[in-house]
């Protein structure tokens, strides 16, 4: 890596998505919104400073977490991804991000990681590169750690049907907030659209069969919104 470059450390394309992580998609779209040139490198969470992806290396300055990456690029490069929004819209944007990242995300993760069929076809393959003798145990350990995380967060304490109800409520709320607007805050896309797109794409991907995917599919405005964002920021990606 050149010391003069900006590099985004991401997971990988998979599950029918340009990246398996909604937070990586969010950050990559925000880099594109800011008009920044960057390199992309694959990494795994244990290699990341906080054990989470994404992170960036910007001229040898390492920044972790999608929220702090956005703050860094806005400050360093003099861009405002919420340009044109008033104080109330900026507050609404933050509230929507928290709805997505601190609530809907965990419901999505449960159906991706804990549901046996989805785990087997999806996250279980993260262990494919491990030695065959230990692969089954590694998969079991990966799933068990995720179950502990979801139990500690709270959503993992509920039965699957109740987790679905919680996630569906967030999806329905987002559909109402979007309404018939092209973007969440009106006629111009802003930073929150990157977060919403990343999360909705991860929920709506046809790769996984979940009640959350079906909840998104029940809202034509959300389906059109994801398609619009995908065409704008990942035109080469089949969707």
Short mmCIF file of C-alpha atoms in Angstrom, two decimals:
data_model
loop_
_atom_site.label_atom_id
_atom_site.label_comp_id
_atom_site.label_asym_id
_atom_site.label_seq_id
_atom_site.Cartn_x
_atom_site.Cartn_y
_atom_site.Cartn_z
CA UNK A 1 0.00 0.00 0.00
CA UNK A 2 1.30 3.43 -0.88
CA UNK A 3 1.69 5.74 2.11
CA UNK A 4 0.06 8.49 0.06
CA UNK A 5 -3.16 6.56 -0.59
CA UNK A 6 -6.47 6.20 1.16
CA UNK A 7 -7.30 2.53 1.61
CA UNK A 8 -10.62 1.08 2.70
CA UNK A 9 -10.28 -2.22 4.53
CA UNK A 10 -13.41 -4.24 3.83
CA UNK A 11 -14.67 -7.79 4.03
CA UNK A 12 -15.54 -9.21 0.61
CA UNK A 13 -18.32 -9.46 -1.92
CA UNK A 14 -20.73 -12.25 -1.08
CA UNK A 15 -24.32 -13.24 -0.32
CA UNK A 16 -25.39 -11.45 -3.50
CA UNK A 17 -23.95 -8.17 -2.15
CA UNK A 18 -21.00 -5.95 -3.11
CA UNK A 19 -19.79 -6.55 0.45
CA UNK A 20 -21.12 -8.83 3.17
CA UNK A 21 -21.06 -6.01 5.75
CA UNK A 22 -23.65 -3.21 5.77
CA UNK A 23 -21.12 -0.98 7.50
CA UNK A 24 -18.55 -1.48 4.75
CA UNK A 25 -21.18 -0.66 2.11
CA UNK A 26 -22.15 2.46 4.09
CA UNK A 27 -18.55 3.68 4.28
CA UNK A 28 -17.74 2.87 0.67
CA UNK A 29 -20.81 4.75 -0.55
CA UNK A 30 -19.91 7.73 1.65
CA UNK A 31 -16.39 7.74 0.17
CA UNK A 32 -18.00 7.80 -3.27
CA UNK A 33 -20.41 10.55 -2.21
CA UNK A 34 -17.41 12.58 -1.07
CA UNK A 35 -15.73 12.07 -4.46
CA UNK A 36 -12.62 10.54 -2.89
CA UNK A 37 -10.23 8.22 -4.68
CA UNK A 38 -9.42 5.16 -2.60
CA UNK A 39 -7.99 1.68 -2.78
CA UNK A 40 -9.87 -1.30 -1.41
CA UNK A 41 -8.25 -4.17 0.48
CA UNK A 42 -9.78 -7.28 2.02
CA UNK A 43 -9.36 -7.95 5.72
CA UNK A 44 -10.92 -10.00 8.48
CA UNK A 45 -12.19 -8.53 11.76
CA UNK A 46 -9.28 -9.81 13.91
CA UNK A 47 -6.94 -7.76 11.72
CA UNK A 48 -8.90 -4.55 12.38
CA UNK A 49 -7.87 -2.12 15.14
CA UNK A 50 -11.15 -2.56 17.05
CA UNK A 51 -11.85 -6.05 15.80
CA UNK A 52 -14.48 -4.66 13.41
CA UNK A 53 -14.64 -3.66 9.77
CA UNK A 54 -14.45 -1.28 8.06
CA UNK A 55 -11.42 0.79 8.85
CA UNK A 56 -9.37 3.09 6.66
CA UNK A 57 -5.73 4.03 6.35
CA UNK A 58 -5.57 7.60 5.11
CA UNK A 59 -1.99 8.77 4.56
CA UNK A 60 -0.90 6.50 7.46
CA UNK A 61 -3.73 7.71 9.72
CA UNK A 62 -5.86 4.73 10.73
CA UNK A 63 -9.54 5.38 11.51
CA UNK A 64 -11.97 2.69 12.67
CA UNK A 65 -15.78 2.54 12.71
CA UNK A 66 -18.03 3.81 9.94
CA UNK A 67 -19.30 6.76 11.99
CA UNK A 68 -15.81 8.00 12.83
CA UNK A 69 -14.60 7.37 9.28
CA UNK A 70 -17.33 9.67 8.01
CA UNK A 71 -16.40 12.35 10.55
CA UNK A 72 -12.75 12.03 9.50
CA UNK A 73 -13.37 12.42 5.76
CA UNK A 74 -15.76 15.33 6.26
CA UNK A 75 -13.27 17.14 8.47
CA UNK A 76 -10.11 16.36 6.50
CA UNK A 77 -11.49 16.90 3.01
CA UNK A 78 -13.92 19.71 3.75
CA UNK A 79 -17.05 17.90 2.62
CA UNK A 80 -20.49 17.83 4.22
CA UNK A 81 -22.50 14.76 3.31
CA UNK A 82 -25.56 16.46 4.80
CA UNK A 83 -25.14 19.67 2.83
CA UNK A 84 -28.49 21.40 2.44
CA UNK A 85 -30.11 19.70 5.43
CA UNK A 86 -31.39 21.80 8.31
CA UNK A 87 -30.77 21.00 11.98
CA UNK A 88 -33.99 18.99 12.31
CA UNK A 89 -33.18 16.87 9.24
CA UNK A 90 -29.69 16.22 10.57
CA UNK A 91 -31.21 15.06 13.86
CA UNK A 92 -33.67 12.83 11.99
CA UNK A 93 -30.78 11.36 10.00
CA UNK A 94 -28.97 10.42 13.19
CA UNK A 95 -32.14 8.87 14.64
CA UNK A 96 -32.62 6.81 11.46
CA UNK A 97 -29.03 5.58 11.59
CA UNK A 98 -29.53 4.44 15.17
CA UNK A 99 -32.78 2.67 14.20
CA UNK A 100 -30.83 0.82 11.51
CA UNK A 101 -27.52 0.14 13.21
CA UNK A 102 -28.57 -0.41 16.82
CA UNK A 103 -31.80 -2.30 16.13
CA UNK A 104 -32.49 -3.64 12.63
CA UNK A 105 -28.87 -4.75 12.24
CA UNK A 106 -29.08 -7.20 15.13
CA UNK A 107 -32.31 -8.74 13.84
CA UNK A 108 -30.64 -9.16 10.44
CA UNK A 109 -27.59 -10.77 12.06
CA UNK A 110 -29.74 -13.24 14.01
CA UNK A 111 -31.43 -14.52 10.87
CA UNK A 112 -28.10 -14.63 9.02
CA UNK A 113 -26.01 -16.29 11.72
CA UNK A 114 -28.31 -18.25 14.04
CA UNK A 115 -30.96 -19.60 11.69
CA UNK A 116 -29.43 -23.01 10.80
CA UNK A 117 -30.13 -22.98 7.05
CA UNK A 118 -28.96 -19.42 6.51
CA UNK A 119 -25.84 -19.98 8.60
CA UNK A 120 -24.95 -23.12 6.63
CA UNK A 121 -25.26 -21.41 3.26
CA UNK A 122 -23.74 -18.11 4.36
CA UNK A 123 -21.45 -17.32 7.32
CA UNK A 124 -20.35 -20.96 7.73
CA UNK A 125 -18.30 -20.49 4.56
CA UNK A 126 -16.12 -17.93 6.31
CA UNK A 127 -14.34 -20.99 7.74
CA UNK A 128 -13.72 -22.61 4.36
CA UNK A 129 -10.07 -21.60 4.37
CA UNK A 130 -9.32 -23.27 7.71
CA UNK A 131 -7.72 -26.73 7.90
CA UNK A 132 -10.38 -29.32 7.20
CA UNK A 133 -9.85 -31.18 10.48
CA UNK A 134 -10.84 -28.13 12.55
CA UNK A 135 -13.37 -26.58 10.19
CA UNK A 136 -16.54 -27.96 11.82
CA UNK A 137 -15.42 -26.87 15.28
CA UNK A 138 -14.49 -23.43 14.01
CA UNK A 139 -17.94 -23.00 12.50
CA UNK A 140 -19.56 -24.10 15.74
CA UNK A 141 -17.40 -21.67 17.72
CA UNK A 142 -18.15 -18.79 15.30
CA UNK A 143 -21.88 -19.32 15.62
CA UNK A 144 -21.68 -19.71 19.41
CA UNK A 145 -19.79 -16.41 19.77
CA UNK A 146 -22.37 -14.63 17.66
CA UNK A 147 -25.18 -16.13 19.78
CA UNK A 148 -23.47 -14.80 22.93
CA UNK A 149 -23.14 -11.34 21.36
CA UNK A 150 -26.82 -11.28 20.37
CA UNK A 151 -27.91 -12.49 23.81
CA UNK A 152 -25.84 -9.75 25.46
CA UNK A 153 -27.32 -7.14 23.09
CA UNK A 154 -30.79 -8.37 24.02
CA UNK A 155 -32.42 -9.36 20.75
CA UNK A 156 -31.03 -12.89 21.01
CA UNK A 157 -33.10 -13.50 24.14
CA UNK A 158 -36.30 -13.65 22.08
CA UNK A 159 -37.88 -16.42 20.03
CA UNK A 160 -37.41 -16.13 16.26
CA UNK A 161 -40.98 -14.94 15.67
CA UNK A 162 -40.54 -12.09 18.14
CA UNK A 163 -37.19 -11.12 16.61
CA UNK A 164 -38.98 -10.94 13.27
CA UNK A 165 -41.68 -8.69 14.74
CA UNK A 166 -39.05 -6.29 16.08
CA UNK A 167 -37.17 -6.15 12.78
CA UNK A 168 -40.35 -5.77 10.76
CA UNK A 169 -41.38 -2.80 12.86
CA UNK A 170 -38.13 -1.02 12.03
CA UNK A 171 -38.55 -1.84 8.33
CA UNK A 172 -42.13 -0.54 8.33
CA UNK A 173 -40.99 2.64 10.08
CA UNK A 174 -38.27 3.22 7.48
CA UNK A 175 -40.78 2.72 4.66
CA UNK A 176 -43.02 5.37 6.22
CA UNK A 177 -40.12 7.78 6.64
CA UNK A 178 -39.09 7.35 3.01
CA UNK A 179 -42.63 7.68 1.66
CA UNK A 180 -42.64 8.71 -1.98
CA UNK A 181 -39.41 10.72 -1.77
CA UNK A 182 -36.43 9.63 -3.88
CA UNK A 183 -34.11 9.91 -0.87
CA UNK A 184 -34.72 9.76 2.87
CA UNK A 185 -34.30 13.49 3.40
CA UNK A 186 -36.00 14.63 0.20
CA UNK A 187 -34.82 15.41 -3.31
CA UNK A 188 -31.07 15.05 -2.63
CA UNK A 189 -29.21 12.05 -1.27
CA UNK A 190 -27.26 12.54 1.95
CA UNK A 191 -25.09 10.58 4.36
CA UNK A 192 -27.97 8.66 5.92
CA UNK A 193 -28.84 7.16 2.54
CA UNK A 194 -25.53 5.30 2.56
CA UNK A 195 -26.40 3.75 5.94
CA UNK A 196 -29.96 2.89 4.91
CA UNK A 197 -28.85 1.40 1.61
CA UNK A 198 -26.20 -0.80 3.23
CA UNK A 199 -28.59 -2.19 5.81
CA UNK A 200 -31.57 -2.64 3.49
CA UNK A 201 -29.47 -4.37 0.83
CA UNK A 202 -28.16 -6.81 3.44
CA UNK A 203 -31.72 -7.52 4.59
CA UNK A 204 -33.24 -7.70 1.10
CA UNK A 205 -30.63 -9.84 -0.65
CA UNK A 206 -32.34 -12.87 -2.22
CA UNK A 207 -29.47 -15.03 -0.96
CA UNK A 208 -31.12 -15.49 2.45
CA UNK A 209 -34.71 -16.50 3.10
CA UNK A 210 -35.89 -14.49 6.12
CA UNK A 211 -39.08 -12.80 7.33
CA UNK A 212 -37.15 -9.52 7.27
CA UNK A 213 -36.47 -9.86 3.56
CA UNK A 214 -40.15 -10.48 2.97
CA UNK A 215 -40.98 -7.40 5.05
CA UNK A 216 -38.78 -5.25 2.79
CA UNK A 217 -40.31 -6.83 -0.30
CA UNK A 218 -43.75 -5.80 0.98
CA UNK A 219 -42.74 -2.14 0.54
CA UNK A 220 -42.26 -1.23 -3.14
CA UNK A 221 -40.71 2.09 -2.16
CA UNK A 222 -37.91 0.32 -0.25
CA UNK A 223 -37.25 -2.12 -3.08
CA UNK A 224 -37.05 0.75 -5.59
CA UNK A 225 -34.84 2.74 -3.22
CA UNK A 226 -32.29 -0.08 -2.88
CA UNK A 227 -32.28 -0.63 -6.65
CA UNK A 228 -31.77 3.11 -7.21
CA UNK A 229 -28.82 3.23 -4.81
CA UNK A 230 -27.28 0.05 -6.23
CA UNK A 231 -27.45 1.42 -9.77
CA UNK A 232 -25.95 4.72 -8.67
CA UNK A 233 -23.05 3.42 -6.56
CA UNK A 234 -22.47 -0.16 -7.75
CA UNK A 235 -23.61 -0.11 -11.39
CA UNK A 236 -21.40 -3.11 -12.18
CA UNK A 237 -23.02 -5.27 -9.50
CA UNK A 238 -25.90 -7.52 -10.64
CA UNK A 239 -28.95 -6.92 -8.47
#
